[in-house]
Coordinates of C-alpha atoms in Angstrom, one line a residue:
X28 CA -66.9 58.5 48.3
X29 CA -68.7 56.2 45.9
X30 CA -67.6 52.0 45.8
X31 CA -65.6 51.4 41.8
X32 CA -68.7 50.6 39.1
X33 CA -66.3 49.3 36.4
X34 CA -65.1 46.4 34.2
X35 CA -62.3 46.1 36.6
X36 CA -65.2 45.2 40.0
X37 CA -68.3 43.8 37.9
X38 CA -67.4 42.4 34.0
X39 CA -71.4 43.1 33.7
X40 CA -69.8 46.4 32.4
X41 CA -68.2 44.9 29.6
X42 CA -70.1 45.1 26.3
X43 CA -71.2 41.5 24.5
X44 CA -70.0 40.0 28.1
X45 CA -73.2 37.9 28.8
X46 CA -72.5 35.4 32.6
X47 CA -74.9 34.4 34.8
X48 CA -75.4 35.2 37.8
X49 CA -76.3 33.0 40.7
X50 CA -80.0 34.4 40.9
X51 CA -80.4 33.5 37.5
X52 CA -79.2 30.0 38.0
X53 CA -81.2 29.4 41.5
X54 CA -84.6 30.7 39.3
X55 CA -83.8 28.4 36.4
X56 CA -83.2 25.8 39.1
X57 CA -86.8 26.2 41.2
X58 CA -88.3 26.3 37.8
X59 CA -87.0 23.2 36.9
X60 CA -88.3 20.7 39.3
X61 CA -92.2 22.6 39.6
X62 CA -92.2 21.7 35.6
X63 CA -91.6 18.2 36.2
X64 CA -94.2 17.8 39.3
X65 CA -96.5 19.5 37.6
X66 CA -96.6 16.9 34.0
X67 CA -96.1 14.8 36.9
X68 CA -99.8 15.0 38.1
X69 CA -101.3 15.9 35.1
X70 CA -100.6 12.3 33.9
X71 CA -101.6 10.7 37.0
X72 CA -105.6 9.9 36.6
X73 CA -107.5 7.1 35.3
X74 CA -106.1 4.7 31.6
X75 CA -107.9 6.8 29.4
X76 CA -107.0 10.4 30.6
X77 CA -103.1 9.0 30.8
X78 CA -103.3 8.0 26.9
X79 CA -105.1 11.0 26.5
X80 CA -102.3 13.0 28.1
X81 CA -99.5 11.2 26.6
X82 CA -101.6 11.5 23.1
X83 CA -101.4 15.3 23.6
X84 CA -98.3 15.5 24.5
X85 CA -96.8 13.5 22.0
X86 CA -98.2 16.7 19.2
X87 CA -96.1 19.7 21.3
X88 CA -93.0 17.8 21.2
X89 CA -93.1 16.8 16.8
X90 CA -93.4 20.6 16.5
X91 CA -90.6 21.5 18.8
X92 CA -88.8 19.3 17.2
X93 CA -89.8 20.8 13.8
X94 CA -89.3 24.1 15.1
X95 CA -85.6 23.2 16.4
X96 CA -85.3 21.7 12.9
X97 CA -86.2 24.8 10.4
X98 CA -84.1 26.8 13.6
X99 CA -81.6 24.6 12.5
X100 CA -81.3 24.7 8.9
X101 CA -81.9 28.5 8.8
X102 CA -78.2 29.3 9.5
X103 CA -76.6 26.5 7.8
X104 CA -77.0 27.8 4.9
X105 CA -74.0 30.2 4.8
X106 CA -70.4 29.0 6.1
X107 CA -69.7 28.4 9.6
X108 CA -66.4 28.2 11.8
X109 CA -65.9 26.4 14.7
X110 CA -62.5 25.9 17.0
X111 CA -62.6 24.9 20.1
X112 CA -59.8 23.5 22.3
X113 CA -60.6 22.4 26.1
X114 CA -60.9 25.7 27.7
X115 CA -62.1 27.7 25.3
X116 CA -64.8 28.1 21.7
X117 CA -65.3 30.3 18.8
X118 CA -68.1 30.1 16.6
X119 CA -69.0 32.6 13.7
X120 CA -71.7 32.3 11.8
X121 CA -74.8 33.9 10.2
X122 CA -75.7 35.3 13.7
X123 CA -72.2 36.9 14.4
X124 CA -69.2 36.1 16.7
X125 CA -69.4 33.9 20.2
X126 CA -66.3 33.7 22.5
X127 CA -66.5 31.6 25.0
X128 CA -63.1 31.1 27.5
X129 CA -64.4 28.9 30.5
X130 CA -67.5 29.9 32.2
X131 CA -67.1 33.8 31.0
X132 CA -68.8 34.0 27.2
X133 CA -69.4 37.0 25.2
X134 CA -71.9 37.3 21.7
X135 CA -71.4 40.2 18.9
X136 CA -73.5 40.7 15.8
X137 CA -71.7 41.1 13.4
X138 CA -73.0 44.8 13.2
X139 CA -71.4 45.6 17.0
X140 CA -67.8 44.4 15.1
X141 CA -64.7 46.5 13.7
X142 CA -62.2 44.0 12.8
X143 CA -61.9 40.5 13.0
X144 CA -58.2 39.5 13.2
X145 CA -56.5 36.3 13.7
X146 CA -53.1 35.3 14.1
X147 CA -51.1 32.3 14.1
X148 CA -48.3 31.1 16.8
X149 CA -45.1 31.3 15.4
X150 CA -43.9 27.8 16.6
X151 CA -46.3 26.4 18.4
X152 CA -49.6 25.1 18.0
X153 CA -51.4 28.2 19.2
X154 CA -54.4 30.3 17.4
X155 CA -55.6 33.7 18.8
X156 CA -58.5 35.2 17.3
X157 CA -59.2 39.0 18.6
X158 CA -62.7 40.5 17.5
X159 CA -62.1 44.6 18.0
X160 CA -65.1 46.7 18.2
X161 CA -65.6 50.4 16.9
X162 CA -65.8 51.7 21.2
X163 CA -61.9 50.8 20.5
X164 CA -62.3 47.7 23.1
X165 CA -61.1 44.3 21.9
X166 CA -61.9 40.8 23.1
X167 CA -58.8 37.8 22.2
X168 CA -58.8 34.3 22.5
X169 CA -56.0 31.5 22.0
X170 CA -57.0 27.9 21.5
X171 CA -54.4 25.3 21.4
X172 CA -55.1 23.1 17.7
X173 CA -54.1 19.5 18.1
X174 CA -51.8 20.0 15.2
X175 CA -50.4 22.5 13.0
X176 CA -51.9 21.9 9.9
X177 CA -55.1 22.3 11.9
X178 CA -54.7 26.1 12.3
X179 CA -54.7 26.4 8.4
X180 CA -57.4 25.1 8.0
X181 CA -59.0 26.7 11.0
X182 CA -58.2 30.2 8.9
X183 CA -59.4 28.9 5.9
X184 CA -62.8 28.6 7.3
X185 CA -62.7 31.9 9.7
X186 CA -61.7 33.9 6.4
X187 CA -64.5 31.8 4.3
X188 CA -66.9 33.2 7.5
X189 CA -65.3 36.6 7.2
X190 CA -66.0 37.5 3.4
X191 CA -69.7 36.1 3.2
X192 CA -71.1 38.3 6.6
X193 CA -68.5 41.2 7.8
X194 CA -68.8 44.4 5.7
X195 CA -65.5 45.7 6.7
X196 CA -67.0 49.3 4.8
X197 CA -69.5 49.6 6.9
X198 CA -67.8 50.2 9.9

């Protein structure tokens, strides 16, 4: 008899779900000390070597800062929706929609979406966004707003992003 291999047993089978595995976390943890100790040994030496190494290391840092500024400037051209509470977060921008709740996260590009709907609680401060995919799966996330007025602002911001990026006639 084969073991159960489905989304109920392994979240890796859910499309769009991007979680970190223990092996990946260990690999990152192992790589960071190696890089730090490598830089430390490169900088050890004579004073001239140390000053040359610091000058050389300053140049890549400046270019990395410019690249980061260019990356941040790219998606900031259009509207961006971002809402969060103590456990969950929703971000919708030019790249797509990203949902995260506690330690779980999923990302959807705009061409992967069939619909995005939002709803607010009738009496409370709950704001729900549900992402629907063409294969009839849906991914809801609930956020608690700081006040009821913030929910109306979140809905307006989400509508602006959906109007700008989501092509509802393509799905």
